[in-house]
Short mmCIF file of C-alpha atoms in Angstrom, two decimals:
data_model
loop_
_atom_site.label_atom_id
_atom_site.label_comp_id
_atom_site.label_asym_id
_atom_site.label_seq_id
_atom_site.Cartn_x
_atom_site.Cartn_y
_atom_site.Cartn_z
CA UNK A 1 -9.73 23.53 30.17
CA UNK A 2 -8.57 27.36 29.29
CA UNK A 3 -11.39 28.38 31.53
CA UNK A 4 -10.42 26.49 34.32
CA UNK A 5 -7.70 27.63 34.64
CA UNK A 6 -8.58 31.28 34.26
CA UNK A 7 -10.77 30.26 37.61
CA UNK A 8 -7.70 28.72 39.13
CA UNK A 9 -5.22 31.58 39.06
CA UNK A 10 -7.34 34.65 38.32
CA UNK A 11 -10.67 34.05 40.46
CA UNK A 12 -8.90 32.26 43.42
CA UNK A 13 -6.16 34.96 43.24
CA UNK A 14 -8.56 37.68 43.53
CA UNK A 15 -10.85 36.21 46.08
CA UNK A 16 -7.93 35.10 48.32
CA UNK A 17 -7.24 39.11 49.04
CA UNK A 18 -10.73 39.42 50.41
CA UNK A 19 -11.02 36.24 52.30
CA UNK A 20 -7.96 37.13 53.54
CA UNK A 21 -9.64 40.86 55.43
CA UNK A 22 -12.40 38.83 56.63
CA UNK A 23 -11.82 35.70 57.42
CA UNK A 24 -9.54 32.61 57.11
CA UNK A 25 -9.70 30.16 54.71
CA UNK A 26 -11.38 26.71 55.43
CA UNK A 27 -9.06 24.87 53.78
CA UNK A 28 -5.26 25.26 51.76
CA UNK A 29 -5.79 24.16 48.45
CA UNK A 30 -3.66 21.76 47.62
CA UNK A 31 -0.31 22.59 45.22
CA UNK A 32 2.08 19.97 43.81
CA UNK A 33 5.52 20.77 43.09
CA UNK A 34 7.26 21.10 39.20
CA UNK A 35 8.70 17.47 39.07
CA UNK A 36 4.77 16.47 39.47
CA UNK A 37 4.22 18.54 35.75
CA UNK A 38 8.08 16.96 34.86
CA UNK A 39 6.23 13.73 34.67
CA UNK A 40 3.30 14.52 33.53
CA UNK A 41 4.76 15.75 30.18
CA UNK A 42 6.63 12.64 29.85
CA UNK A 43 3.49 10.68 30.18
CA UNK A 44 2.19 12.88 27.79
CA UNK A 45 5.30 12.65 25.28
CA UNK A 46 5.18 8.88 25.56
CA UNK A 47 1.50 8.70 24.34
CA UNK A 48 1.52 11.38 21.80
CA UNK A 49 4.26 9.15 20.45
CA UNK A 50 2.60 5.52 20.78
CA UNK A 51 -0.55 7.32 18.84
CA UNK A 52 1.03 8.46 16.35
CA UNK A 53 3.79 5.38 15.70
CA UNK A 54 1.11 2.61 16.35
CA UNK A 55 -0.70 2.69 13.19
CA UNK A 56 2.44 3.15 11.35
CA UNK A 57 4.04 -0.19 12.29
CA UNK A 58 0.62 -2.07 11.74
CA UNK A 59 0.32 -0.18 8.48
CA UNK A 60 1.79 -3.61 6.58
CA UNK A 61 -0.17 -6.29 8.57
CA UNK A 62 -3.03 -7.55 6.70
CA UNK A 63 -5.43 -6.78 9.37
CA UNK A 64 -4.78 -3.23 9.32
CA UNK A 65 -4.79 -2.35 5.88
CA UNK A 66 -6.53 0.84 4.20
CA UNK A 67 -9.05 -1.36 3.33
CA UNK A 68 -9.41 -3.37 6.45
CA UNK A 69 -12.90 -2.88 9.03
CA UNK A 70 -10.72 -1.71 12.10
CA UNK A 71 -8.42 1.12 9.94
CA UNK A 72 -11.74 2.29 9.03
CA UNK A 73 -13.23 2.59 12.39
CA UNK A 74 -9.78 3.63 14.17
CA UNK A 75 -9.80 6.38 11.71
CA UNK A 76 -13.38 7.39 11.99
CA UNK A 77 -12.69 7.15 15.91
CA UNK A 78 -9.94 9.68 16.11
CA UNK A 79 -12.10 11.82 13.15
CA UNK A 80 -14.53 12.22 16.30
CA UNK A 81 -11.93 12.73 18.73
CA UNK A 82 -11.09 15.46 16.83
CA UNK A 83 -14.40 16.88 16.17
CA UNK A 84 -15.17 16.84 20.28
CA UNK A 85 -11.94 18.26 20.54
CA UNK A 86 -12.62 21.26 18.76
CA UNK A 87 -16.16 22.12 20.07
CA UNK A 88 -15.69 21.15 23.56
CA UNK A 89 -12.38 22.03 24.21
CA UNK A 90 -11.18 24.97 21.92
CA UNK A 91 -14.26 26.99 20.46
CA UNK A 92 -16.53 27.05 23.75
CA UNK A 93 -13.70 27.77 25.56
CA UNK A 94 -12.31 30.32 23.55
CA UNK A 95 -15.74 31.47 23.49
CA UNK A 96 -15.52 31.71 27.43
CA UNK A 97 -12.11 32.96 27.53
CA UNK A 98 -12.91 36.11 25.52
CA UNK A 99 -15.78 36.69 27.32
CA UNK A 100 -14.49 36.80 30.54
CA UNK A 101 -13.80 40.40 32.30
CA UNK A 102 -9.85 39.64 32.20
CA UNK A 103 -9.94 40.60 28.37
CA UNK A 104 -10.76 43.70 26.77
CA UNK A 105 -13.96 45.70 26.99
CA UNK A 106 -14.59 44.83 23.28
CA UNK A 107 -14.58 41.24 23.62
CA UNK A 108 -16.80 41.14 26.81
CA UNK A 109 -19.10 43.89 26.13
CA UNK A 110 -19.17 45.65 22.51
CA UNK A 111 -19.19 42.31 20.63
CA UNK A 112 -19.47 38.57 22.45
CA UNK A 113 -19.29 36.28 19.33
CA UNK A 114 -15.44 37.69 18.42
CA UNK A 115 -14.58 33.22 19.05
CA UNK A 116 -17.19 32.96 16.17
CA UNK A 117 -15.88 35.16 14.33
CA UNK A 118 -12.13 33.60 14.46
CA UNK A 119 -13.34 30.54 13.74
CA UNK A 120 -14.88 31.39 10.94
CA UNK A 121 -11.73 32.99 10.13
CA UNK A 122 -10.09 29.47 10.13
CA UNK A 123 -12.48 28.27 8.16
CA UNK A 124 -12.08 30.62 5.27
CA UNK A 125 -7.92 30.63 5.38
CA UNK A 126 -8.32 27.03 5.60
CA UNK A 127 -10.39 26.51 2.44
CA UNK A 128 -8.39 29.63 0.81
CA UNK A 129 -4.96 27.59 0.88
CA UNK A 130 -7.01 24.77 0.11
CA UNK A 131 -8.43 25.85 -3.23
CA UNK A 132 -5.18 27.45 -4.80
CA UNK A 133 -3.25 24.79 -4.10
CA UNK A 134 -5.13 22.36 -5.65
CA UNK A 135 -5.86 24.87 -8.38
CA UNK A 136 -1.61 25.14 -8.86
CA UNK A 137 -1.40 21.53 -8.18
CA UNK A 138 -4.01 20.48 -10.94
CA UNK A 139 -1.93 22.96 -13.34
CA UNK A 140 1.78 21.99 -12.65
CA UNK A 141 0.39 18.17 -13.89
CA UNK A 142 -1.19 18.64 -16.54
CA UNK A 143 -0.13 17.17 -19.93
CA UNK A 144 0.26 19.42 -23.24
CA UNK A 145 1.18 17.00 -25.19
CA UNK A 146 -1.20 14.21 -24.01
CA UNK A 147 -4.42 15.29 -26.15
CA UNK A 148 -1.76 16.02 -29.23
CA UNK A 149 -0.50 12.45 -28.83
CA UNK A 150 -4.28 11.02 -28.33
CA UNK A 151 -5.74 12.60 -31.27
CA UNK A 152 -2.70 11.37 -33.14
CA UNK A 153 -2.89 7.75 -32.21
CA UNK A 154 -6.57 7.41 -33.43
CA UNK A 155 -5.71 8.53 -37.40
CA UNK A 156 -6.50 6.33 -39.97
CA UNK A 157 -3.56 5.02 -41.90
CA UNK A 158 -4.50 3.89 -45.65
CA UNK A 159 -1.97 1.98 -47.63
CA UNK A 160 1.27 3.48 -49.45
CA UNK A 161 -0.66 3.19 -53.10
CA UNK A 162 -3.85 4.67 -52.34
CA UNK A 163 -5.89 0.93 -52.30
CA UNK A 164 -9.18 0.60 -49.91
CA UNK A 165 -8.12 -0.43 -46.82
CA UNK A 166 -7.99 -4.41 -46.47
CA UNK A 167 -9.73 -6.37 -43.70
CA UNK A 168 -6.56 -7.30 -41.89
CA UNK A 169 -5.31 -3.55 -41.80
CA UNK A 170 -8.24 -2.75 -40.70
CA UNK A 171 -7.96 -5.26 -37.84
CA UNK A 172 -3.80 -3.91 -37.08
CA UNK A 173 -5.03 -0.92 -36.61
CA UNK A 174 -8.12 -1.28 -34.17
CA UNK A 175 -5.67 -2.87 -32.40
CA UNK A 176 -2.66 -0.54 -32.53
CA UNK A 177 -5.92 2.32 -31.86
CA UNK A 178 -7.47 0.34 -28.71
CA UNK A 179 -3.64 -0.66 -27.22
CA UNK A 180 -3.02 3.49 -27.70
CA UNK A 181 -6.78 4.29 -25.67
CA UNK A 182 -5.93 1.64 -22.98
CA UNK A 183 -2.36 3.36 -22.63
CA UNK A 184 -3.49 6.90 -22.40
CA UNK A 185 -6.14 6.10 -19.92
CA UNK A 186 -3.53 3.89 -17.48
CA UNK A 187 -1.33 6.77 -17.81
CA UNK A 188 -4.42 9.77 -16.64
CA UNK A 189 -5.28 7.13 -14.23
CA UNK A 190 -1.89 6.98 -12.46
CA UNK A 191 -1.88 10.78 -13.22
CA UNK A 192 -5.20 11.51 -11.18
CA UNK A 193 -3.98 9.14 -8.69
CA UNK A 194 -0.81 11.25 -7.86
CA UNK A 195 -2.51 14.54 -7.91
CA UNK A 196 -4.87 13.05 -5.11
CA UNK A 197 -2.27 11.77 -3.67
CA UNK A 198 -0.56 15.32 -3.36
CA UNK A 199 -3.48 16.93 -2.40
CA UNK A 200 -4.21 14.44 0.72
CA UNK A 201 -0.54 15.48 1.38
CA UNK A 202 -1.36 19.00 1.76
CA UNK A 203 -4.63 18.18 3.94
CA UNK A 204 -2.22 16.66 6.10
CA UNK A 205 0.15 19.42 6.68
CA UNK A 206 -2.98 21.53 7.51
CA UNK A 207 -4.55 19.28 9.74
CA UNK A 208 -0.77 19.13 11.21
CA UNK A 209 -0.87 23.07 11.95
CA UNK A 210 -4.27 23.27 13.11
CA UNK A 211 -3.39 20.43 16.00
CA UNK A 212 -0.08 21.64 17.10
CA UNK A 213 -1.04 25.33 17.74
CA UNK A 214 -3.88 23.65 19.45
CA UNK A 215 -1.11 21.68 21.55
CA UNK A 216 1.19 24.75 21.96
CA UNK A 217 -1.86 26.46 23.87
CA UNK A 218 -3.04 23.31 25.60
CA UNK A 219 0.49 22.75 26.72
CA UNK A 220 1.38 25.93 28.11
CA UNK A 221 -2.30 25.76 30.05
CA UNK A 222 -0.96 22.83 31.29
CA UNK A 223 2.63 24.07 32.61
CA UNK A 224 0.96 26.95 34.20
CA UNK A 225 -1.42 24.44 36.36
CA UNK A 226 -0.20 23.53 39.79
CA UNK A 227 -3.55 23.23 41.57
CA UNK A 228 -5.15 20.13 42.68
CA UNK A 229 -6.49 19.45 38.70
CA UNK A 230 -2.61 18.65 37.78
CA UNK A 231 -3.44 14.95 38.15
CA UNK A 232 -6.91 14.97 36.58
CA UNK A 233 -5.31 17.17 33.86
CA UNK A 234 -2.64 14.51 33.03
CA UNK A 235 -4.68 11.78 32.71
CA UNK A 236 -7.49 13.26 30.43
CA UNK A 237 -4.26 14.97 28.09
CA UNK A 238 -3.15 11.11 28.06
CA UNK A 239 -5.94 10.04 26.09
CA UNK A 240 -6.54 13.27 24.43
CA UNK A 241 -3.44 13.06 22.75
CA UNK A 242 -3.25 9.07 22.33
CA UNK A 243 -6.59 9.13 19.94
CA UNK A 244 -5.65 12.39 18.08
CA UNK A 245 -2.50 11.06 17.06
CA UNK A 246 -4.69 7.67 15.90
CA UNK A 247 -6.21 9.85 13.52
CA UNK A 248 -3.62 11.98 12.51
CA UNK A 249 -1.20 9.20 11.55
CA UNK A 250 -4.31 7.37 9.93
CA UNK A 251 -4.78 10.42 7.79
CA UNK A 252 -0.85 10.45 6.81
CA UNK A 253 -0.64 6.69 6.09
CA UNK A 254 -3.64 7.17 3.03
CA UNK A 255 -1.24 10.28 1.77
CA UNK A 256 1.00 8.04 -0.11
CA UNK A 257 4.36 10.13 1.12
CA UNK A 258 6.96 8.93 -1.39
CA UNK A 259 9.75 9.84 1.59
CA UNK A 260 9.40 8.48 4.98
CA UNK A 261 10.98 11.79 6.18
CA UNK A 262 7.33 13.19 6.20
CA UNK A 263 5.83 10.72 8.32
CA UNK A 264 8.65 10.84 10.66
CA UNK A 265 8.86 14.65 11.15
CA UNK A 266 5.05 14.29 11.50
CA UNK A 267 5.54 11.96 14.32
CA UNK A 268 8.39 14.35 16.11
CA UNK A 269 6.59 17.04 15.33
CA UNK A 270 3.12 16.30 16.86
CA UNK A 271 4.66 14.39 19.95
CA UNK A 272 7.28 17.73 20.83
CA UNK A 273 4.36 20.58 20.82
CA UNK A 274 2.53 19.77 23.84
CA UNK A 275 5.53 18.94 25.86
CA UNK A 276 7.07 22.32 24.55
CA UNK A 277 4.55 24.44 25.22
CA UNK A 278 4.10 22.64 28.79
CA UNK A 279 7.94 23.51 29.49
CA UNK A 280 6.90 27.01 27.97
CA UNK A 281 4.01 26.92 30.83
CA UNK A 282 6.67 25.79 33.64
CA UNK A 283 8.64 29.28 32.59
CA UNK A 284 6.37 31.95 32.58
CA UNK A 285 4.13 30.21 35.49
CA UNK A 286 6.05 32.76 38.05
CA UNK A 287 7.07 35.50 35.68
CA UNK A 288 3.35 36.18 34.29
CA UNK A 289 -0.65 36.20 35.83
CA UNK A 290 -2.62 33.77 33.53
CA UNK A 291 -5.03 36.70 34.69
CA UNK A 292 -2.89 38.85 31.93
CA UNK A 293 -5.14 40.19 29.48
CA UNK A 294 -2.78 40.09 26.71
CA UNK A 295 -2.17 36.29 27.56
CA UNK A 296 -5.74 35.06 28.26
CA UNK A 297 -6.48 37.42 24.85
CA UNK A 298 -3.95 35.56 23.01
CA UNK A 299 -4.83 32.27 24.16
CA UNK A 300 -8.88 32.66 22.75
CA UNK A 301 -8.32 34.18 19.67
CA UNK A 302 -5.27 31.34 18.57
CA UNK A 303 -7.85 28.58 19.78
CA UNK A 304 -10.44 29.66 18.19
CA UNK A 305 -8.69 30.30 14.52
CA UNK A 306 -6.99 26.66 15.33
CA UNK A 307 -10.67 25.24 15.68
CA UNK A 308 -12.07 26.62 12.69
CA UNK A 309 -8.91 25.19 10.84
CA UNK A 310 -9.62 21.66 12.58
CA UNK A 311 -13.21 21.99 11.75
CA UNK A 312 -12.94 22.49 7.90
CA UNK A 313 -10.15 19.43 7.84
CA UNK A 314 -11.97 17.13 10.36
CA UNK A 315 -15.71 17.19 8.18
CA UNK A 316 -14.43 18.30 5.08
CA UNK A 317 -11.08 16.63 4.16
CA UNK A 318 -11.76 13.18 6.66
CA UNK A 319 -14.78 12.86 7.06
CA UNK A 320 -16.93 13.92 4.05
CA UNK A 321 -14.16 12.03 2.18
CA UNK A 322 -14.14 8.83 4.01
CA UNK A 323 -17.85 9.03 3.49
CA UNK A 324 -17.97 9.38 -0.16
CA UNK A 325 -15.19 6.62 -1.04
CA UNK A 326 -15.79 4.07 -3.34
CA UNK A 327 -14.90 1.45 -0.75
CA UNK A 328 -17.66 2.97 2.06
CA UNK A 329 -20.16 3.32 -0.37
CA UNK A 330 -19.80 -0.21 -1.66
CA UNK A 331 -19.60 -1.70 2.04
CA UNK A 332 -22.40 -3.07 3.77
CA UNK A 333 -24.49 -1.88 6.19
CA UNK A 334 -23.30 -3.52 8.95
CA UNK A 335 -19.37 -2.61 7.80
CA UNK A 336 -20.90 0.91 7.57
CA UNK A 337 -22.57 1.27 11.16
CA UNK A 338 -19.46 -0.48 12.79
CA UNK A 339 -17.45 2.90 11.32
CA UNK A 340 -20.72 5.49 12.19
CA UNK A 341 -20.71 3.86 16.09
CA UNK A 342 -16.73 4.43 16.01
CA UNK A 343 -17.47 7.51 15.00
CA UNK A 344 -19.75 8.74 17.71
CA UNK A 345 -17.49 6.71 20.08
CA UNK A 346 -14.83 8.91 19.52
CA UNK A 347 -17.37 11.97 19.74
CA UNK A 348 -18.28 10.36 23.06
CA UNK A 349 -14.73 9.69 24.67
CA UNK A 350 -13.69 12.88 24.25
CA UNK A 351 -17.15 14.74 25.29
CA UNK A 352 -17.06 12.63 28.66
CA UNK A 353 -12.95 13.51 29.12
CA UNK A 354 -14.63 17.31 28.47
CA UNK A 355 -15.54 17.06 32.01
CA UNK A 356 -12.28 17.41 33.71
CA UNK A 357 -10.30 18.56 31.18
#
């Protein structure tokens, strides 16, 4: 889409000066006017919200539980949503973007992989947070007096005169030992169960930054377009931001957020940044060239480090996960393809929406 546009004000703009010496043009290209973008943001507002809220209300109805055949493939559908998403419409083009002869001379001729390399770059900051937060996380919970209070529990107690210990003592305490065991073990289960609970929470604040600087860009791409793709452009950003939001909400329902403030500033916060950086677009579509190498610079190197943080999350955090859950691997084949064909589905949608936008 980035590209696109650099062909729509930078390549048009430049040719236009030297049809204009030789020759008229064939045809005006058609322009539409700022209320036409007005609207097309709320369209856009309306289904990053209705993504993101659906699977929220449903959350509670017994045929949309966590453990229910259409979560499962909803969430696997946005997972490849997101996945297109960030090959086909942020690394590529970043890839293009940074290529192009309206950056700088070391992006287009001393080194062409730079989109690589800030992907890569996501990659690595993404798993960096990653693995010290879980490391602090795992530390903050622990227990010191848990193994104090365990080895304690399992002592032998022998009677007050020294005697053998009878049969029915013996039979108190096995009890008392194996009511102690179950206890500790509920407890490190509820324990481990938080801690993955937190750490889901964290995947979902990283996923959150790695889509909305991904909107930000997106949207100001989008405020800046006034050519005859505004319409085309609307309609694929519809869906684009309807399934992502799916996903993303999907991915903060299994987080277990003990406040609903989370989930709602979620909601606010991933249905405001397109729209923003749209209205962000409208302002600086007369006051700067999208031909500007600084901008078009900007613009590959922040979609590119975005990807590589969507990347790592998408396969790593969702994906991988999903696919190495209890509940997949005890499902059936059949409950297993219907979530791999949702899967590619969502691969699919997205790769096809690829062509216009």
């Amino acid at each position: 889409m980035l590209t696109q546009l650099i062909w729509a004000h930078g390549v048009h703009h430049h040719d236009e000066e030297g049809e204009e010496e030789g020759h008229d043009h064939g045809h005006e290209e058609k322009t539409y006017p700022v209320g036409i973008t007005i609207i097309g943001i709320a369209a856009v507002l309306l289904c990053s919200f209705l993504g993101t809220i659906l699977p929220i209300i449903f959350r509670n109805k017994s045929f949309f539980r966590e453990d229910t055949l259409l979560f499962s493939c909803i969430k696997l559908f946005g997972t490849g949503v997101i996945l297109a998403v960030v090959f086909i419409h942020m690394v590529i083009p970043a890839g293009q973007i940074l290529t192009s002869e309206y950056t700088y001379e070391i992006f287009y001729e001393k080194y062409t992989s730079f989109a690589g390399v800030f992907a890569i770059l996501g990659i690595i900051l993404t798993h960096i947070i990653q693995v010290y937060t879980s490391h602090f996380l795992y530390k903050n919970n622990e227990n010191p007096n848990h193994q104090k209070s365990s080895d304690s529990s399992v002592t032998i107690a022998f009677d007050t005169e020294g005697a053998d210990i009878t049969e029915e003592k013996m039979y108190q305490n096995k009890n008392k030992n194996l009511s102690a065991i179950d206890g500790c073990a509920e407890e490190q289960h509820g324990l481990l169960h938080m801690m993955e609970s937190k750490e889901k929470q964290i995947i979902c604040y990283l996923l959150e930054i790695g889509i909305s600087l991904h909107s930000i860009l997106i949207g100001i791409a989008f405020g800046m377009t006034n050519d005859e793709e505004l319409i085309v452009l609307i309609v694929a950003l519809i869906f684009h931001q309807f399934f992502e939001g799916v996903s993303l909400s999907s991915v903060f329902i299994e987080a277990y957020f003990k406040r609903f403030t989370a989930i709602i500033i979620m909601i606010f916060v991933y249905s405001l940044t397109l729209p923003i950086g749209a209205v962000i677009g409208l302002l600086i579509r007369s006051a700067i060239e999208s031909t500007d190498k600084v901008y078009i610079t900007t613009q590959g190197i922040i979609d590119a480090v975005a990807g590589g943080i969507l990347i790592y999350d998408d396969l790593v955090n969702i994906l991988s996960r999903h696919c190495n859950s209890n509940l997949f691997k005890r499902g059936s084949i059949t409950r297993k393809n219907a979530q791999l064909i949702a899967f590619y589905c969502g691969i699919a949608v997205m790769a096809i929406i690829g062509i216009w936008a």
